[in-house]
mmCIF file of C-alpha atoms in Angstrom:
data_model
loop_
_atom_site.group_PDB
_atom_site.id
_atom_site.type_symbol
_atom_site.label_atom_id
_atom_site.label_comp_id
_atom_site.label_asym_id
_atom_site.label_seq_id
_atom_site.Cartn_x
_atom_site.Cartn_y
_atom_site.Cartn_z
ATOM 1 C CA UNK M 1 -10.054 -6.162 2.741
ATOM 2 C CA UNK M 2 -6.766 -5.080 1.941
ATOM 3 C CA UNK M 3 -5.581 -3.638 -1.501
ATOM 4 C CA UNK M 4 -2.337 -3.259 -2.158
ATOM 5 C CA UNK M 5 -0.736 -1.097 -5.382
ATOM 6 C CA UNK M 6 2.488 -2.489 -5.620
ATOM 7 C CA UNK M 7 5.096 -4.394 -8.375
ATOM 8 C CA UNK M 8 5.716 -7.373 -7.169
ATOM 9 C CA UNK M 9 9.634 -7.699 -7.329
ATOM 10 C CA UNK M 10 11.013 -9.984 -9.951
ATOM 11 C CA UNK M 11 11.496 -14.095 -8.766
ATOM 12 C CA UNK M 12 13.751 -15.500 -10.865
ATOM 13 C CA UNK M 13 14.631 -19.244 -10.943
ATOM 14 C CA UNK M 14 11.075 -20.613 -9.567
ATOM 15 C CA UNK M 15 8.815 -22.420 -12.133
ATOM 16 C CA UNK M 16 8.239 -21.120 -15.408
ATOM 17 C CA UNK M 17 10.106 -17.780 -16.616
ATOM 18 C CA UNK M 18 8.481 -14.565 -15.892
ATOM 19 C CA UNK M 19 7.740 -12.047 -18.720
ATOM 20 C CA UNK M 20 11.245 -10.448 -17.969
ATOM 21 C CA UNK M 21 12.923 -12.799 -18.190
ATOM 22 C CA UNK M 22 12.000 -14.331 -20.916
ATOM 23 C CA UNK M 23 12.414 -11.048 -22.526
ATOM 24 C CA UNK M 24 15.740 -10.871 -21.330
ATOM 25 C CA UNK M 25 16.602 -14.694 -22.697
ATOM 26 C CA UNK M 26 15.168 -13.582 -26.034
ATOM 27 C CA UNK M 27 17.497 -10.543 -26.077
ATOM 28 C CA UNK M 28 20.452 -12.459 -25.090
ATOM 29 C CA UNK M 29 19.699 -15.072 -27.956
ATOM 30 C CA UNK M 30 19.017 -12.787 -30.484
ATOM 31 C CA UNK M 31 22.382 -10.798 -29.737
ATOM 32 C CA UNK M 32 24.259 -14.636 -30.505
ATOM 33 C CA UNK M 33 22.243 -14.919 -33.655
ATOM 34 C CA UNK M 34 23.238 -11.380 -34.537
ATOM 35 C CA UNK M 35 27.019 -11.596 -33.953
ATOM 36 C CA UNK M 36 27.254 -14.897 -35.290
ATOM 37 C CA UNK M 37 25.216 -13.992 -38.588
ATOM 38 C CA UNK M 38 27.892 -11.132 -38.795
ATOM 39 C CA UNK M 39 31.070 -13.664 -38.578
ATOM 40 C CA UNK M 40 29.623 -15.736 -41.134
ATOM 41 C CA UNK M 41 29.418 -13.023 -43.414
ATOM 42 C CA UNK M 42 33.099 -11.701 -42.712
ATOM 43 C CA UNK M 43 34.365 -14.447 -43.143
ATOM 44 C CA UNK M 44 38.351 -15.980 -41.546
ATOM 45 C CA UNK M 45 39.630 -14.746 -39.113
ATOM 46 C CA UNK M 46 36.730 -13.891 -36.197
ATOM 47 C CA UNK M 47 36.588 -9.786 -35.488
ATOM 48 C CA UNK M 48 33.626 -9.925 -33.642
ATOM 49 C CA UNK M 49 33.577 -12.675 -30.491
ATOM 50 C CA UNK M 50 34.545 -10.455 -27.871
ATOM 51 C CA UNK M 51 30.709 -8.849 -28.580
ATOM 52 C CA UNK M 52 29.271 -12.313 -27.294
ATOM 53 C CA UNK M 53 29.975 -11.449 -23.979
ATOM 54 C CA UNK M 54 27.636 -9.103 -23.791
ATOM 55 C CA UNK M 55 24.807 -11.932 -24.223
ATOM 56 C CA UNK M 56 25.426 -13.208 -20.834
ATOM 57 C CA UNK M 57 25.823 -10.017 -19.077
ATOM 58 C CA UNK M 58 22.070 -9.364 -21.008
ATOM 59 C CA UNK M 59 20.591 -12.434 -19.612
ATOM 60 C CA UNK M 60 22.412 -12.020 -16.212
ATOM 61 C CA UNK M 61 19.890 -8.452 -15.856
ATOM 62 C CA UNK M 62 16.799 -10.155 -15.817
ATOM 63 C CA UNK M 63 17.209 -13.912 -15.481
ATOM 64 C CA UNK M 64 18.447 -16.623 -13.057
ATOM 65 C CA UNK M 65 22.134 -17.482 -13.155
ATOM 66 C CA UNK M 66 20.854 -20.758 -14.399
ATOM 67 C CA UNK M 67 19.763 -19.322 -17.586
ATOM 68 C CA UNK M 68 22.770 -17.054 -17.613
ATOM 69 C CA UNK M 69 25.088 -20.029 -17.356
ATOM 70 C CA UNK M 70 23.304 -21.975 -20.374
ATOM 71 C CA UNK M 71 23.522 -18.723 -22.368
ATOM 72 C CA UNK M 72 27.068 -18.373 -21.774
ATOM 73 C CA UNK M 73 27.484 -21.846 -22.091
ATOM 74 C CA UNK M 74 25.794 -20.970 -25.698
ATOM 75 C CA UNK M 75 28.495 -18.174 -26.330
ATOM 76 C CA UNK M 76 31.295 -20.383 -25.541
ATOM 77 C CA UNK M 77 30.596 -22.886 -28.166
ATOM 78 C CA UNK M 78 30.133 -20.935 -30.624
ATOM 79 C CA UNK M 79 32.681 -19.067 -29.950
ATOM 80 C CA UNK M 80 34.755 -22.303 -30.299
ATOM 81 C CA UNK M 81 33.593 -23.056 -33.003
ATOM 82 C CA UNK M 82 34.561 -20.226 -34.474
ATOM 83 C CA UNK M 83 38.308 -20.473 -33.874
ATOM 84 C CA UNK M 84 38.464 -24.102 -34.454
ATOM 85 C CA UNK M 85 37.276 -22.710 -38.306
ATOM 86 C CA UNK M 86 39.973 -20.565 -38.529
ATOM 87 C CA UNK M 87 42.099 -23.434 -38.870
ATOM 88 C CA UNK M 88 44.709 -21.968 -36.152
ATOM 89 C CA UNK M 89 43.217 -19.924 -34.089
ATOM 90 C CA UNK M 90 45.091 -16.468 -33.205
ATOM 91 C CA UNK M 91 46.139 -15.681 -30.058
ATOM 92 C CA UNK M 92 43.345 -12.579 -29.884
ATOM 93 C CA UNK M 93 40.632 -15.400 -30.831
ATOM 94 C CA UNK M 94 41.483 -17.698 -28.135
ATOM 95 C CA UNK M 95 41.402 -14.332 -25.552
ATOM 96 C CA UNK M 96 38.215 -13.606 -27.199
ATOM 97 C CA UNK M 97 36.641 -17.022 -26.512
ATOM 98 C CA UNK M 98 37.709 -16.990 -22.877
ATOM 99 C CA UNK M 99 36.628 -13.560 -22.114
ATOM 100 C CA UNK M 100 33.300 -15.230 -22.850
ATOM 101 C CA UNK M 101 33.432 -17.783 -20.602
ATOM 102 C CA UNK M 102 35.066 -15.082 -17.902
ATOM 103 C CA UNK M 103 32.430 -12.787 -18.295
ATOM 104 C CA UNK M 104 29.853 -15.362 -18.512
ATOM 105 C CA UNK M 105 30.960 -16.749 -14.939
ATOM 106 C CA UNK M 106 30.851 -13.600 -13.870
ATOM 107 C CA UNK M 107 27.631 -12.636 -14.542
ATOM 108 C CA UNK M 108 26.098 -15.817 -13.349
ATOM 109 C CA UNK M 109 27.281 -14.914 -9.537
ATOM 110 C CA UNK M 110 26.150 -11.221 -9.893
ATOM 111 C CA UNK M 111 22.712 -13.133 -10.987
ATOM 112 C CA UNK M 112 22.795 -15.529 -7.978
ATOM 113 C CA UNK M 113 23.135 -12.432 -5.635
ATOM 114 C CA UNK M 114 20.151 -10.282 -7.164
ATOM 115 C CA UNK M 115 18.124 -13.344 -7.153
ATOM 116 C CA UNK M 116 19.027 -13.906 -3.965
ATOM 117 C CA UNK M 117 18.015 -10.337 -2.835
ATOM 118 C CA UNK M 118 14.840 -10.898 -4.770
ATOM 119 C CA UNK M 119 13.995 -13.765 -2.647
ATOM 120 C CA UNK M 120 14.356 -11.745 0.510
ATOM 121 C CA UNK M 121 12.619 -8.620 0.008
ATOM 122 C CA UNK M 122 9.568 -10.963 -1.488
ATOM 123 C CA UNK M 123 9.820 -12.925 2.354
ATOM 124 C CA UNK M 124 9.948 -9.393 3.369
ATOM 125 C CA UNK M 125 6.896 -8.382 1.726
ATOM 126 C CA UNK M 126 4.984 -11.225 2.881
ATOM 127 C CA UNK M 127 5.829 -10.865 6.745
ATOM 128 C CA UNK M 128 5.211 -7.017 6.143
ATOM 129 C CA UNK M 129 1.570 -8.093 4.900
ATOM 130 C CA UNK M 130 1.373 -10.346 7.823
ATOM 131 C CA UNK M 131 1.910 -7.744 10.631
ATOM 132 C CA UNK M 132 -0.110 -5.073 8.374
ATOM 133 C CA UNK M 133 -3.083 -7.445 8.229
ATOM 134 C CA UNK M 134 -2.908 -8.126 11.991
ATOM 135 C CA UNK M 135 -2.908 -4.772 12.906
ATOM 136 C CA UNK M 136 -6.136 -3.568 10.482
ATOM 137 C CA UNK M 137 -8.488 -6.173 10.826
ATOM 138 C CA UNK M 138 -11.452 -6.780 8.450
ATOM 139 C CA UNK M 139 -14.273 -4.530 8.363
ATOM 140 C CA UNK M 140 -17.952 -4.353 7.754
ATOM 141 C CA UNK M 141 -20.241 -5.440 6.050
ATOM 142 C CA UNK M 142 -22.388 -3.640 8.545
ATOM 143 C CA UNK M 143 -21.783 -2.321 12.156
ATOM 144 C CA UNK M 144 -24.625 -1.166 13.736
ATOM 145 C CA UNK M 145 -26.572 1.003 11.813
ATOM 146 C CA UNK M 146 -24.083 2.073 9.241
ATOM 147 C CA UNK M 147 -23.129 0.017 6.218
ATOM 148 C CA UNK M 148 -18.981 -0.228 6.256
ATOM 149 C CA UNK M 149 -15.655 -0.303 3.579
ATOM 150 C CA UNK M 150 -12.493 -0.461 4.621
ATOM 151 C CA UNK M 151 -9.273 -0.174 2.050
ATOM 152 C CA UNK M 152 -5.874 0.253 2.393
ATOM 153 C CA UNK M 153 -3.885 0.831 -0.527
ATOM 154 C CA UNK M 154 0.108 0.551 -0.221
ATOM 155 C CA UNK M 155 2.723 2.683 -2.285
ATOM 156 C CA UNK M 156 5.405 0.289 -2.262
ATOM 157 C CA UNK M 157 7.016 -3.287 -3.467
ATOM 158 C CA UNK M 158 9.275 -3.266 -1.048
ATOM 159 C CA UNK M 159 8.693 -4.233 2.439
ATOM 160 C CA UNK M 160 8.629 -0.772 3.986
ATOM 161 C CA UNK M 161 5.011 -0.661 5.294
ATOM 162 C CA UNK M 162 3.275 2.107 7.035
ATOM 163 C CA UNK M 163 1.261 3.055 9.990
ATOM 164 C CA UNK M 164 -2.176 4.822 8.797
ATOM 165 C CA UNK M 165 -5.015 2.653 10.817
ATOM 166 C CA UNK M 166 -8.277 2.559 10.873
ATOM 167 C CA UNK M 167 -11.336 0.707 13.214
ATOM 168 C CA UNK M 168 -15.271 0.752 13.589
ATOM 169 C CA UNK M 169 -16.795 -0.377 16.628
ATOM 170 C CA UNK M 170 -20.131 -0.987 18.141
ATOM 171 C CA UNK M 171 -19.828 0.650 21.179
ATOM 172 C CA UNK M 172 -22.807 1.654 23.946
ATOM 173 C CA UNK M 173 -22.089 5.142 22.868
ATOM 174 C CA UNK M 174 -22.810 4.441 19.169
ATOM 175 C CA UNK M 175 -20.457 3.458 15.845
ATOM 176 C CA UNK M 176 -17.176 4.841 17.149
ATOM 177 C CA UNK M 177 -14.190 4.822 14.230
ATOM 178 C CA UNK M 178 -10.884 6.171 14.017
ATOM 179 C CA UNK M 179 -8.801 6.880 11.138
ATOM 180 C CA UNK M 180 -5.204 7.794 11.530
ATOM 181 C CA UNK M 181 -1.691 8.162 9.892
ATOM 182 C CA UNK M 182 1.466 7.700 12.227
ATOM 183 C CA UNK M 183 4.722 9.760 11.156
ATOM 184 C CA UNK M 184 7.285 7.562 9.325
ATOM 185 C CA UNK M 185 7.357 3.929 8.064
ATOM 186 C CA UNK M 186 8.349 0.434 8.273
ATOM 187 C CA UNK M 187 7.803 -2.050 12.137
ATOM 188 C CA UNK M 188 8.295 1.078 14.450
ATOM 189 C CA UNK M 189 5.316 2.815 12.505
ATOM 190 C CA UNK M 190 2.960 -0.587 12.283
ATOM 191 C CA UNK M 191 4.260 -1.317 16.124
ATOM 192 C CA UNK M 192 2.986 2.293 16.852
ATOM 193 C CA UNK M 193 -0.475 1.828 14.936
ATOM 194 C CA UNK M 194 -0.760 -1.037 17.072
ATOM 195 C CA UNK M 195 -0.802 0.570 20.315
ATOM 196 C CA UNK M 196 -2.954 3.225 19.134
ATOM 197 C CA UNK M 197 -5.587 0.548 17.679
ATOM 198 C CA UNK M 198 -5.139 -1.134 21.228
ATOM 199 C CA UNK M 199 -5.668 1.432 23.158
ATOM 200 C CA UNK M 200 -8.791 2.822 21.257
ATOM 201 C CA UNK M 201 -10.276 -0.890 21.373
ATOM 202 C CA UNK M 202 -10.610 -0.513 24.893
ATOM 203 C CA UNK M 203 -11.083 3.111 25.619
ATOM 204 C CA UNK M 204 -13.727 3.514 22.897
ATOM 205 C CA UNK M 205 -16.072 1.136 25.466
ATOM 206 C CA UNK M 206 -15.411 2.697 28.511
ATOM 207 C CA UNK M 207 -15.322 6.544 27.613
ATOM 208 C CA UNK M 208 -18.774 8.137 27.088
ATOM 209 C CA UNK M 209 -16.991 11.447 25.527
ATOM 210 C CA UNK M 210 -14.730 11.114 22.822
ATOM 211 C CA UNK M 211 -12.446 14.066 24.175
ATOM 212 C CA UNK M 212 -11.554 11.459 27.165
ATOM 213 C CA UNK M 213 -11.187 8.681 24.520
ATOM 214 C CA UNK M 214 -8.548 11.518 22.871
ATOM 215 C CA UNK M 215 -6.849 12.032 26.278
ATOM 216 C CA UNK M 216 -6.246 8.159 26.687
ATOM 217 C CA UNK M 217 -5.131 7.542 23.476
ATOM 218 C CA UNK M 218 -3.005 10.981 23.474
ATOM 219 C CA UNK M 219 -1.167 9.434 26.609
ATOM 220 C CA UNK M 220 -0.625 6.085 25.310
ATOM 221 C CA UNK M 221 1.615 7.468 22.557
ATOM 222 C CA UNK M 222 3.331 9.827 24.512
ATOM 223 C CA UNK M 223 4.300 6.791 26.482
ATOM 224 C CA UNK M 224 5.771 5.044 23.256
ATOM 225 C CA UNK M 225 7.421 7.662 20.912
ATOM 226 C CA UNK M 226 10.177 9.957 20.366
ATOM 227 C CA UNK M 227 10.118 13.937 20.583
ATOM 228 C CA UNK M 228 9.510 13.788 16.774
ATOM 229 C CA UNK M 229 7.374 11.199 16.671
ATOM 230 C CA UNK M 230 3.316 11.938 16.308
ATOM 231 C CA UNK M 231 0.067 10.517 15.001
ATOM 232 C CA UNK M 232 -2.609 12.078 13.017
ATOM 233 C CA UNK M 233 -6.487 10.933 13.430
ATOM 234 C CA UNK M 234 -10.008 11.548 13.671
ATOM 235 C CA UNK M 235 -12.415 10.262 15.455
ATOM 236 C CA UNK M 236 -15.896 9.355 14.567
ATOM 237 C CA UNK M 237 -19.435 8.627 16.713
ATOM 238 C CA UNK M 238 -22.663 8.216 15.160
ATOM 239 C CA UNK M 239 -25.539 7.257 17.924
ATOM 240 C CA UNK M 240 -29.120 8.171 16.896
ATOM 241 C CA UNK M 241 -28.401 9.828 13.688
ATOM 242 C CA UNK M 242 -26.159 12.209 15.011
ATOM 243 C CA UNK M 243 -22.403 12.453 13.851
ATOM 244 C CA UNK M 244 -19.903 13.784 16.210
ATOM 245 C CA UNK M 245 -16.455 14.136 15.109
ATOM 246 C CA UNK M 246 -13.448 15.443 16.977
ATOM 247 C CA UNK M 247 -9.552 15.876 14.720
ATOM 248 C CA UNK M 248 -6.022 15.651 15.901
ATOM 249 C CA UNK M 249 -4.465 17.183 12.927
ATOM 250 C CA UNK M 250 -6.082 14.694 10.347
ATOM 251 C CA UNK M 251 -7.471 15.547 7.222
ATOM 252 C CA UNK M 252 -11.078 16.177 7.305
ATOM 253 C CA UNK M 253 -13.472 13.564 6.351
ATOM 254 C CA UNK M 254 -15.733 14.524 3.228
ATOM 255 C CA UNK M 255 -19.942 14.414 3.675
ATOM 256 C CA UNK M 256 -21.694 13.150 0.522
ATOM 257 C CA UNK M 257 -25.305 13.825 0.767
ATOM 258 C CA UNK M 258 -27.610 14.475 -2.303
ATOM 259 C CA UNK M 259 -24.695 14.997 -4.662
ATOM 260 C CA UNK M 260 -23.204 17.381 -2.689
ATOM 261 C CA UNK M 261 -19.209 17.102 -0.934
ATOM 262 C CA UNK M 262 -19.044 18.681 2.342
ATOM 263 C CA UNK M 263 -15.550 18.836 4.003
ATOM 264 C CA UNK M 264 -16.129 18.535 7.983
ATOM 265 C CA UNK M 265 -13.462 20.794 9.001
ATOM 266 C CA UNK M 266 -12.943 20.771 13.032
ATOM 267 C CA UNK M 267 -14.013 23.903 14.474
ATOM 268 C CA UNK M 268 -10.128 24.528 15.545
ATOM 269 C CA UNK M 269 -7.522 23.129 14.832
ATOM 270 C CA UNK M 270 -5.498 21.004 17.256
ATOM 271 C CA UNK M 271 -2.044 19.079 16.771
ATOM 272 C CA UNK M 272 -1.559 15.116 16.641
ATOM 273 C CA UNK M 273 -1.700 12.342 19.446
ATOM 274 C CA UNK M 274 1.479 13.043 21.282
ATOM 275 C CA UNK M 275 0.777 16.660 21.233
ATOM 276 C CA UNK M 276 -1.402 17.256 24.390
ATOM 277 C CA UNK M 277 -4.161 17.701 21.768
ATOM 278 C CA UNK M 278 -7.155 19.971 23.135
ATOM 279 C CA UNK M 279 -10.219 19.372 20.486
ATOM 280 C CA UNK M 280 -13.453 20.762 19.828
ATOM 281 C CA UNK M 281 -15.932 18.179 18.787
ATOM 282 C CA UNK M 282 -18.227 18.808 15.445
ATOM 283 C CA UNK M 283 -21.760 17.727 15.327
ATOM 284 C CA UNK M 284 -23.899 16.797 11.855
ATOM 285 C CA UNK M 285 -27.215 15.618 12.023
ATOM 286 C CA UNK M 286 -27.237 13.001 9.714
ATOM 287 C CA UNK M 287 -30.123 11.631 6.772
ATOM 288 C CA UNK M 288 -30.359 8.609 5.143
ATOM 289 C CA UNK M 289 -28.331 7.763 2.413
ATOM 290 C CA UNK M 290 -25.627 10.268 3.712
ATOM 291 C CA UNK M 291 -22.145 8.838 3.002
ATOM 292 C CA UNK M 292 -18.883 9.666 5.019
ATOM 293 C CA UNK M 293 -15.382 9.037 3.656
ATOM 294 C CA UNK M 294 -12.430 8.892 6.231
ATOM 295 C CA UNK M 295 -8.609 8.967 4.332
ATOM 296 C CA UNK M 296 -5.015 9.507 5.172
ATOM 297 C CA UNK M 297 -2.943 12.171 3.774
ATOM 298 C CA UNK M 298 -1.790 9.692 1.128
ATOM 299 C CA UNK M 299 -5.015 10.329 -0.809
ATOM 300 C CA UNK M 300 -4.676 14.216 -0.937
ATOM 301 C CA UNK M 301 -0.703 13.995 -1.982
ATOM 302 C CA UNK M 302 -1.600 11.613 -5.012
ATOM 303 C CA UNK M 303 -0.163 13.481 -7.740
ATOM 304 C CA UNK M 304 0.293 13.603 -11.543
ATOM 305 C CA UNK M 305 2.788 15.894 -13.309
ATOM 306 C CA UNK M 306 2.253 18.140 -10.034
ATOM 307 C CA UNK M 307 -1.256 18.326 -10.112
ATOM 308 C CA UNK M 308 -2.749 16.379 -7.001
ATOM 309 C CA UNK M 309 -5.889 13.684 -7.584
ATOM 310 C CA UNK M 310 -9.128 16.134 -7.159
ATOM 311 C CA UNK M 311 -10.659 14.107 -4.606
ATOM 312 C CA UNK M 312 -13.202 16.452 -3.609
ATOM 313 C CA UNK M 313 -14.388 17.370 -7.510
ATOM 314 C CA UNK M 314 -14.608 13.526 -8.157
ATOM 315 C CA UNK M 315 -15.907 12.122 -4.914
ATOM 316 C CA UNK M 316 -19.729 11.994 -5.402
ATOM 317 C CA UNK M 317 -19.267 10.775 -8.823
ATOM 318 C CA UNK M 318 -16.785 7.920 -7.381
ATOM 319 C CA UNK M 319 -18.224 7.053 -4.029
ATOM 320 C CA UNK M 320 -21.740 7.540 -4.550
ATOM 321 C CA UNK M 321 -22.740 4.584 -6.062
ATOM 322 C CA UNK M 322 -23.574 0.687 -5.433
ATOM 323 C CA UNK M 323 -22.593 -0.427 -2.501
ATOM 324 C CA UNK M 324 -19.554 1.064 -0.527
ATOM 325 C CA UNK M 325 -17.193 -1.539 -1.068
ATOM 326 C CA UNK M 326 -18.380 -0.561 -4.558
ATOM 327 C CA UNK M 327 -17.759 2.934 -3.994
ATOM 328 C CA UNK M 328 -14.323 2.844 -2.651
ATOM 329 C CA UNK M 329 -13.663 0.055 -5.074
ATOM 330 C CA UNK M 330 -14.459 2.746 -8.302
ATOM 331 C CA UNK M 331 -11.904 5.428 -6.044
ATOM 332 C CA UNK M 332 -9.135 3.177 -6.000
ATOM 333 C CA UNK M 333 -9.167 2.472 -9.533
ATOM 334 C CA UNK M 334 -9.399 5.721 -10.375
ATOM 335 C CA UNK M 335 -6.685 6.897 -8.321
ATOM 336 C CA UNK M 336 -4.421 4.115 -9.257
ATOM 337 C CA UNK M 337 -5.049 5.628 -13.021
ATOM 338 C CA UNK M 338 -4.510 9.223 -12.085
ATOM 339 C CA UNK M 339 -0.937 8.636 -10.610
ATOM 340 C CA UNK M 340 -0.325 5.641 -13.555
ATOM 341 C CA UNK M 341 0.370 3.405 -10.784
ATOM 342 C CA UNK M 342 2.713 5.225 -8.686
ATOM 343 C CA UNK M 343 1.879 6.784 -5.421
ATOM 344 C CA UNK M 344 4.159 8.256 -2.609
ATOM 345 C CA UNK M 345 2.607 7.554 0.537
ATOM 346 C CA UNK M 346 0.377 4.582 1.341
ATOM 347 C CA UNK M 347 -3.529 4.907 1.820
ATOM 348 C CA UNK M 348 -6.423 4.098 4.257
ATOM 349 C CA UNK M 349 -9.916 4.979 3.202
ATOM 350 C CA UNK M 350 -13.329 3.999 5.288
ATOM 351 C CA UNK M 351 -16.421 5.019 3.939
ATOM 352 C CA UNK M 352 -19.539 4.305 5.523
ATOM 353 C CA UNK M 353 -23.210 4.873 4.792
ATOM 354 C CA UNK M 354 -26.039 5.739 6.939
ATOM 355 C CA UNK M 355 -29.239 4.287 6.055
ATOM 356 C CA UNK M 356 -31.496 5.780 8.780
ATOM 357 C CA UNK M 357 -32.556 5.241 12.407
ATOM 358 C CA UNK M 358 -32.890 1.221 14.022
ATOM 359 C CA UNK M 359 -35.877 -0.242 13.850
ATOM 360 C CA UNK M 360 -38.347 -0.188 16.464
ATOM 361 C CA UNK M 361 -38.172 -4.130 16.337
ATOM 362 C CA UNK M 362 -34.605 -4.284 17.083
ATOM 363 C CA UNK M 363 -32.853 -4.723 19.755
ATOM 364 C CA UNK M 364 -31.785 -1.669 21.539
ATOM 365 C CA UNK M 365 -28.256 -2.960 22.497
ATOM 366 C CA UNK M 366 -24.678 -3.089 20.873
ATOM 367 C CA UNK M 367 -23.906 -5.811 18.127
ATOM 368 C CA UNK M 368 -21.321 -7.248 20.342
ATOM 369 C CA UNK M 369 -23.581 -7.486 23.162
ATOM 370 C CA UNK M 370 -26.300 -9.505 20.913
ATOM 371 C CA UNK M 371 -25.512 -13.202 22.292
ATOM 372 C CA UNK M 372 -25.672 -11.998 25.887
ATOM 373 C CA UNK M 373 -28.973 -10.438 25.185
ATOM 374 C CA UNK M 374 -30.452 -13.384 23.433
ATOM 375 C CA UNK M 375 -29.200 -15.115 27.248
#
């Protein structure tokens, strides 16, 4: 459910050597064979040992200290070797030599302590994962009458998450979502998305108008943030074909229906949750096959070379298609192409499809309400 553009940071010293650092052992190597080659040719006395100690600082960038210590380890000898040639070594030779062993020491502890960062922003990552996934559970396939995809695509290796959210419900008063974006990042902004997710898991069942469900949730941050602090969302309802949707300063979900993109832009504005929001709902009748695509502000700041990802322009030709996991599966890649991998804010997309009214067969109650009914 969750898909994540990210580098994963660099591991060093677990199983096998990574890519980097196997390009940085190959560097380091091929520096020794290099400086070496060059002595050979000079000839008595050694000019050019000092420049070994640059193959352990090499390795030291991108491998473990382990390697870094058997590269410098490498150095030493030869540089060693080298003096004991010169039958009577000079005083500059034997500095030389142990410079190399110096500097290789050195660089094995600065390699211990990035390593050792490495290992901690990876456990990082990991717990940040953890608390992301608990927060934005798994969506779809289907809820109620609407076919469902949920994605959420992060901007960062690191383990600052975010707090855009998202949920779809089967509620007595029809498919209720929400999709929002709270200010800032890292555990204050998932702990915030949490109470927000909370609070509309509850409300969304007992609140027949979604300006009360608005109210409650509006109150419910107030309760839990700072002057500054604020989230963004929209709310969704479809129940018998018709699509209500009410905005706290989100960006406006996009229609797709026959080809066509239609922005649903709130008939005014109103601030975020936390601002006293007071909204004016929008209705849309809806027809099979009609498609509706919910996003954070991450999507419409995805920029290359200044020029942001034309989400509208590309949208039909993206989401239109297959399935909607499909759909928001062919969006993803082609944003992650568009900004060549590097995005600035982190991303939540729902898109949903309509596929027409129930059945006259089926049973005219909520899907969470199913196994009581079959009672």
């Amino acid at each position: 459910m969750l898909s994540d553009v990210r580098t994963q940071p660099f591991q060093p010293g677990h199983g096998p050597l990574s890519p980097g650092s196997r390009a940085g052992l190959g560097a380091a190597l091929a520096l020794l064979a290099i400086v070496s080659a060059a002595e050979l040719a000079d000839g008595r006395p050694a000019h050019y040992l000092a420049l070994m100690a640059a193959a352990p600082v090499l390795a030291g960038a991108l491998t473990s200290w382990r390697v870094v210590l058997a590269v410098g380890a490498l150095a030493t000898a030869a540089g060693v070797a080298f003096a004991v040639a010169e039958r009577g070594a000079s005083l500059v030779t034997a500095v030389n030599v142990a410079t190399v062993a110096l500097v290789t020491v050195i660089a094995a502890a600065t390699a211990a302590v990035r390593q050792r960062q490495a290992e901690r922003i990876n456990e990082l990552s990991r717990l940040a994962a953890v608390a992301q996934q608990a927060v934005l559970r798994p969506l779809g396939p289907q809820v109620g009458t609407l076919a469902v995809a949920a994605r959420y695509i992060s901007s960062t290796a690191t383990a600052e998450i975010g707090g855009d959210l998202y949920e779809v419900m089967d509620t007595p008063y029809g498919v209720r979502m929400i999709i929002g974006d709270v200010r800032g990042k890292g555990l204050d902004a998932v702990r915030l998305a949490s109470i927000v997710l909370g609070s509309y898991r509850h409300v969304a069942y007992e609140r027949a108008d979604l300006r009360a469900v608005v109210a409650d949730l509006d109150r419910a941050v107030a309760r839990n943030v700072g002057d500054e602090d604020f989230v963004t969302a929209a709310l969704v309802e479809e129940r018998g074909g018709t699509l209500t949707i009410v905005n706290c300063g989100h960006p406006p979900p996009l229609l797709l229906r026959r080809g066509a993109v239609i922005p649903l832009e709130p008939p005014a504005p109103a601030p975020p949750l936390g601002f006293m929001p007071v909204v004016r709902p929008r209705v849309e009748r809806l027809e099979p096959g009609d498609r509706l695509l919910l996003f954070t502000d991450g999507l419409g700041e995805a920029r290359r070379d200044g020029e942001f990802f034309p989400t509208a322009d590309r949208a039909w030709r993206l989401l239109g298609h297959g399935t909607v996991g499909d759909g928001l599966a062919s969006l993803e890649t082609a944003l992650v192409e568009w900004v060549h991998g590097r995005l600035d804010d982190d991303i939540a997309l729902v898109l949903m499809e309509y596929a027409g009214p129930r059945s006259a067969t089926a049973a005219p109650v909520p899907s969470w309400e199913v196994g009581a009914a079959d009672g």
